[in-house]
Coordinates of C-alpha atoms in Angstrom, one line a residue:
M227 CA 12.2 89.3 127.6
R228 CA 14.9 89.0 130.3
L229 CA 16.3 91.6 132.7
D230 CA 20.0 91.8 133.0
P231 CA 20.6 91.8 136.7
L232 CA 22.7 94.9 137.2
F233 CA 23.1 98.4 135.7
S234 CA 20.9 97.6 132.6
S235 CA 17.4 98.1 131.4
E236 CA 15.4 95.4 129.6
L237 CA 17.4 93.7 126.9
P238 CA 16.3 94.7 123.3
F239 CA 16.2 91.2 121.9
D240 CA 14.4 87.9 122.6
T241 CA 16.2 85.4 124.9
D242 CA 15.6 82.7 122.2
D243 CA 18.3 84.4 120.1
T244 CA 21.7 83.1 120.8
V245 CA 24.6 85.5 121.3
K246 CA 26.3 84.2 118.1
R247 CA 23.4 85.5 116.0
I248 CA 23.9 89.0 117.3
S249 CA 26.5 91.2 115.7
F250 CA 29.5 91.8 118.0
A251 CA 29.2 95.6 117.8
R252 CA 25.5 95.4 118.7
L253 CA 26.1 93.1 121.6
I254 CA 28.6 95.6 123.2
R255 CA 26.4 98.6 122.3
E256 CA 23.2 97.3 123.7
R257 CA 24.6 95.7 126.9
T258 CA 27.0 98.4 127.9
G259 CA 25.9 101.6 129.7
L260 CA 27.6 104.8 130.8
I261 CA 27.8 103.6 134.4
D262 CA 29.8 100.5 133.2
I263 CA 32.3 102.7 131.4
T264 CA 32.6 105.0 134.3
L265 CA 33.2 102.2 136.8
L266 CA 35.8 100.5 134.6
L267 CA 37.7 103.8 134.1
S268 CA 37.5 104.8 137.7
L269 CA 40.3 102.5 138.9
P270 CA 43.0 103.7 136.5
A271 CA 41.9 107.3 137.3
V272 CA 42.3 106.6 141.1
L273 CA 45.8 105.0 140.5
I274 CA 46.9 108.0 138.5
L275 CA 45.6 110.5 141.1
I276 CA 47.4 108.7 143.9
Y277 CA 50.6 108.7 141.9
L278 CA 50.4 112.4 141.5
S279 CA 50.3 112.9 145.3
P280 CA 53.5 113.9 147.2
V281 CA 56.2 111.2 147.3
G282 CA 56.5 111.4 151.0
L283 CA 52.8 110.6 151.4
R284 CA 53.1 107.6 149.1
E285 CA 56.1 106.3 150.8
S286 CA 54.3 106.4 154.2
L287 CA 51.6 104.1 152.8
V288 CA 53.7 101.2 151.6
F289 CA 53.3 97.9 153.4
D290 CA 56.2 97.4 155.8
Y291 CA 56.7 93.7 156.7
T292 CA 58.4 94.7 160.0
E293 CA 55.5 97.0 161.0
P294 CA 52.4 95.7 159.2
T295 CA 49.1 97.6 159.7
L296 CA 45.6 97.0 158.3
F297 CA 45.6 100.4 156.7
T298 CA 48.9 100.0 154.8
A299 CA 47.9 96.5 153.9
F300 CA 45.0 98.0 151.9
A301 CA 46.5 101.3 150.8
S302 CA 49.8 99.9 149.6
V303 CA 48.2 98.1 146.7
F304 CA 47.2 101.4 145.1
I305 CA 50.7 103.0 145.7
H306 CA 53.3 103.3 142.9
L307 CA 56.6 105.1 143.3
D308 CA 57.8 104.7 139.7
K309 CA 56.0 105.8 136.5
I310 CA 56.9 102.6 134.6
H311 CA 55.5 100.4 137.4
L312 CA 52.3 102.4 137.3
L313 CA 51.9 102.2 133.5
V314 CA 52.6 98.5 133.4
N315 CA 49.9 97.8 136.0
I316 CA 47.4 100.1 134.3
G317 CA 48.3 98.4 131.0
V318 CA 47.5 94.9 132.4
Y319 CA 44.2 96.2 133.8
A320 CA 43.3 97.9 130.5
L321 CA 44.0 94.7 128.5
I322 CA 42.2 92.3 130.9
V323 CA 39.2 94.0 132.5
P324 CA 37.5 95.1 129.3
V325 CA 37.8 91.6 127.8
L326 CA 36.4 90.1 131.1
F327 CA 33.5 92.6 131.0
V328 CA 32.6 91.7 127.4
L329 CA 32.8 88.0 128.1
S330 CA 30.5 88.5 131.1
I331 CA 27.9 90.6 129.4
A332 CA 27.9 88.2 126.4
T333 CA 26.8 85.4 128.8
R334 CA 24.6 87.7 131.0
N335 CA 27.0 87.4 133.9
R336 CA 27.2 91.1 134.7
R337 CA 26.5 90.6 138.4
R338 CA 29.2 88.0 138.6
F339 CA 31.7 90.3 137.0
Y340 CA 30.9 93.2 139.4
T341 CA 31.0 90.8 142.4
A342 CA 34.5 89.7 141.5
F343 CA 35.5 93.3 140.6
V344 CA 34.5 94.6 144.1
T345 CA 35.9 91.6 145.9
F346 CA 39.3 92.0 144.1
L347 CA 39.5 95.7 144.9
L348 CA 38.2 95.6 148.5
M349 CA 39.3 92.2 149.9
F350 CA 42.3 91.1 148.0
P351 CA 44.6 93.9 149.1
F352 CA 44.3 92.6 152.7
V353 CA 44.7 88.9 151.7
L354 CA 47.7 89.5 149.4
S355 CA 49.5 91.8 151.8
Y356 CA 49.2 89.5 154.8
L357 CA 50.0 86.4 152.8
N358 CA 53.3 88.2 151.9
L359 CA 54.2 87.9 155.6
A360 CA 54.4 84.1 155.2
L361 CA 57.7 84.6 153.5
F362 CA 59.0 87.2 155.9
R363 CA 61.9 89.5 155.0
P364 CA 62.8 93.0 156.1
S365 CA 61.3 94.8 153.1
V366 CA 58.2 96.7 151.9
A367 CA 55.6 95.9 149.3
F368 CA 53.4 98.2 147.1
G369 CA 51.8 98.2 143.7
F370 CA 48.6 97.0 142.0
S371 CA 50.2 94.0 140.3
G372 CA 48.8 91.3 142.7
V373 CA 45.2 92.5 142.3
A374 CA 45.7 92.9 138.5
M375 CA 46.8 89.3 138.4
A376 CA 43.6 88.3 140.2
F377 CA 41.7 89.8 137.2
V378 CA 43.9 87.7 135.0
G379 CA 43.1 84.6 137.1
Y380 CA 39.4 85.3 136.5
L381 CA 39.9 85.1 132.7
P382 CA 40.2 81.3 132.3
F383 CA 36.8 80.9 134.0
A384 CA 35.1 83.7 132.1
L385 CA 36.4 82.3 128.8
A386 CA 35.3 78.8 129.6
N387 CA 31.9 80.0 130.6
Y388 CA 31.7 82.0 127.4
L389 CA 32.6 79.0 125.2
D390 CA 30.1 76.8 127.1
D391 CA 27.2 79.3 127.0
V392 CA 27.6 80.7 123.5
F393 CA 29.1 77.7 121.6
D394 CA 28.2 74.8 123.8
V395 CA 32.0 73.9 124.1
G396 CA 32.3 72.7 127.6
P397 CA 31.3 72.1 130.2
A398 CA 32.9 75.2 131.7
N399 CA 33.7 73.5 135.0
Q400 CA 36.1 71.2 133.1
I401 CA 37.4 73.6 130.5
S402 CA 38.3 76.4 133.0
P403 CA 40.5 74.2 135.3
M404 CA 42.3 72.8 132.2
L405 CA 43.0 76.4 131.0
F406 CA 44.1 77.3 134.5
L407 CA 46.4 74.3 134.8
L408 CA 47.9 75.0 131.4
S409 CA 48.7 78.6 132.5
L410 CA 50.3 77.3 135.7
L411 CA 52.5 75.1 133.5
C412 CA 53.5 78.2 131.6
I413 CA 54.2 80.0 134.9
A414 CA 56.3 77.1 136.2
V415 CA 58.4 77.0 133.0
L416 CA 58.9 80.8 133.2
S417 CA 59.8 80.6 136.8
I418 CA 62.7 78.2 136.1
R419 CA 64.3 81.0 134.1
S420 CA 64.4 83.0 137.4
A421 CA 66.1 80.2 139.3
P422 CA 69.5 81.9 139.8
T423 CA 67.7 84.8 141.4
I424 CA 65.0 83.1 143.5
G425 CA 66.8 80.1 144.8
R426 CA 66.9 76.3 144.9
L427 CA 63.7 75.9 146.9
V428 CA 61.7 77.6 144.2
V429 CA 63.4 75.5 141.5
L430 CA 62.3 72.3 143.4
S431 CA 58.8 73.5 143.8
T432 CA 58.7 74.6 140.2
V433 CA 59.7 71.2 139.0
V434 CA 57.0 69.6 141.1
S435 CA 54.5 72.1 139.8
V436 CA 55.4 71.3 136.2
L437 CA 54.9 67.6 136.8
V438 CA 51.6 68.1 138.6
A439 CA 50.3 70.5 135.9
I440 CA 51.4 68.1 133.0
L441 CA 49.6 65.2 134.7
S442 CA 46.5 67.2 135.4
V443 CA 46.3 68.5 131.9
L444 CA 46.8 65.0 130.5
L445 CA 43.9 63.7 132.6
Y446 CA 41.6 66.5 131.2
V447 CA 42.7 65.8 127.6
L448 CA 42.1 62.1 128.0
A449 CA 38.6 62.9 129.4
L450 CA 37.8 65.1 126.4
Y451 CA 39.3 62.7 123.9
D452 CA 36.1 60.5 123.8
Q453 CA 34.2 63.6 122.8
K454 CA 36.6 64.6 120.0
D455 CA 34.1 64.3 117.1
E456 CA 31.5 66.4 118.9
L457 CA 34.1 68.9 120.0
Q458 CA 35.4 69.3 116.4
S459 CA 31.9 70.1 115.2
K460 CA 31.5 72.7 117.9
L461 CA 34.8 74.2 117.2
R462 CA 33.9 74.6 113.5
T463 CA 30.9 76.5 114.7
V464 CA 33.1 78.8 116.7
L465 CA 35.5 79.4 113.8
R466 CA 32.6 80.5 111.6
T467 CA 31.3 83.0 114.1
S468 CA 32.9 86.3 113.3
G469 CA 33.6 88.7 116.2
H470 CA 32.9 86.2 118.9
F471 CA 35.7 83.9 117.6
E472 CA 38.1 86.8 117.7
L473 CA 37.1 87.6 121.3
A474 CA 37.7 84.0 122.4
M475 CA 41.2 84.1 120.7
I476 CA 42.1 87.4 122.3
A477 CA 41.2 85.9 125.7
I478 CA 43.3 82.8 125.2
V479 CA 46.3 84.9 124.1
L480 CA 46.0 87.2 127.1
I481 CA 45.8 84.3 129.6
F482 CA 49.3 83.2 128.5
A483 CA 50.9 86.4 127.2
I484 CA 50.4 88.2 130.5
Q485 CA 52.4 85.5 132.3
F486 CA 55.5 86.7 130.4
V487 CA 55.1 90.1 131.9
A488 CA 54.3 88.9 135.4
F489 CA 57.1 86.3 135.5
P490 CA 60.1 87.8 133.7
P491 CA 63.5 86.0 133.6
D492 CA 65.0 88.7 135.7
P493 CA 62.7 90.0 138.5
A494 CA 65.1 92.7 139.4
L495 CA 63.6 96.2 138.9
G496 CA 65.8 99.1 139.7
D497 CA 66.5 99.1 143.4
G498 CA 63.8 96.6 144.1
V499 CA 62.6 93.2 143.0
L500 CA 59.3 92.2 141.3
N501 CA 57.2 90.2 143.8
L502 CA 56.7 87.1 141.8
Y503 CA 55.2 85.4 144.9
V504 CA 52.3 87.9 145.1
H505 CA 51.8 87.7 141.3
F506 CA 51.3 84.0 141.7
L507 CA 49.1 84.4 144.7
G508 CA 46.9 87.0 142.9
Y509 CA 46.5 84.9 139.8
S510 CA 45.8 81.6 141.6
L511 CA 43.4 83.1 144.2
G512 CA 41.6 85.1 141.5
F513 CA 40.8 81.9 139.7
L514 CA 40.1 79.8 142.7
A515 CA 37.9 82.4 144.4
V516 CA 35.6 82.8 141.3
F517 CA 35.6 79.1 140.4
T518 CA 34.8 78.0 144.0
A519 CA 32.2 80.6 144.6
V520 CA 30.3 79.8 141.4
E521 CA 30.5 76.0 141.8
T522 CA 29.3 76.3 145.4
A523 CA 26.5 78.6 144.5
E524 CA 25.3 76.3 141.6
R525 CA 25.4 73.2 143.8
L526 CA 23.4 75.0 146.5
G527 CA 21.0 76.4 144.0
W528 CA 22.0 80.0 144.7
A529 CA 23.5 80.8 141.3
E530 CA 20.5 82.7 140.0
T531 CA 20.2 85.0 143.1
V532 CA 23.8 85.3 144.2
L533 CA 26.0 85.0 141.1

């Protein structure tokens, strides 16, 4: 019997059983505790409570590029001045984080999930706020979307690890970069639609990004082509596995569908503009932080104790 490393008692089935032999409902029921549900619901509750505070207080906590402070760099991420803005960000969180959690518990990576969860909430607000100053303009920034996109960035890695661990479709350190690069290609194409709004420099960088992403994806596809017969056999196993196949498909759809919300054709929003730059930063850093941390830990032999 094996102990799940965080917030769980002894697992009620032998480790020789693979996840695909366990019913999907049983998997969630036996590996999810009340503390997990409480922690996952705590963030939306906090965002709603902050939104219900006086407008003057919320306005004083936005991140002002002309007068940046450490406190507003952190606090501004949890500030929303518009109900639609709040609901969209909570909606993205509600779609992504439960899927991430289920992918993680299915592969016994609960500790990794909570490490990323805490890092995104405590460290990313500072990182994203101050990286905003790289493109200085006399404006303010607020809202949870950058951190929400970091959770989306974690999704390609969590999905690749799930496919590798459960169905032996991998390795994860090749599949996850391919998924990430494909999503960057999607972002680049979507960003072209915003060209009249965001300027020629972004158009040029977008074209370069598209070419780099296409080339990178082709290299991964060519590397996998020699294994096509083996991959076809593995994918047939995935297709026959009820519940777990649907989870994988939901994750794939979310990786790309969320990009259409985060990178709309017209970033104008009322009197303001959606910060596409911080959306891209959050997504990219979310993936790179998890991928780099796990790869480094595994190469140093720390994966079992750290992640």
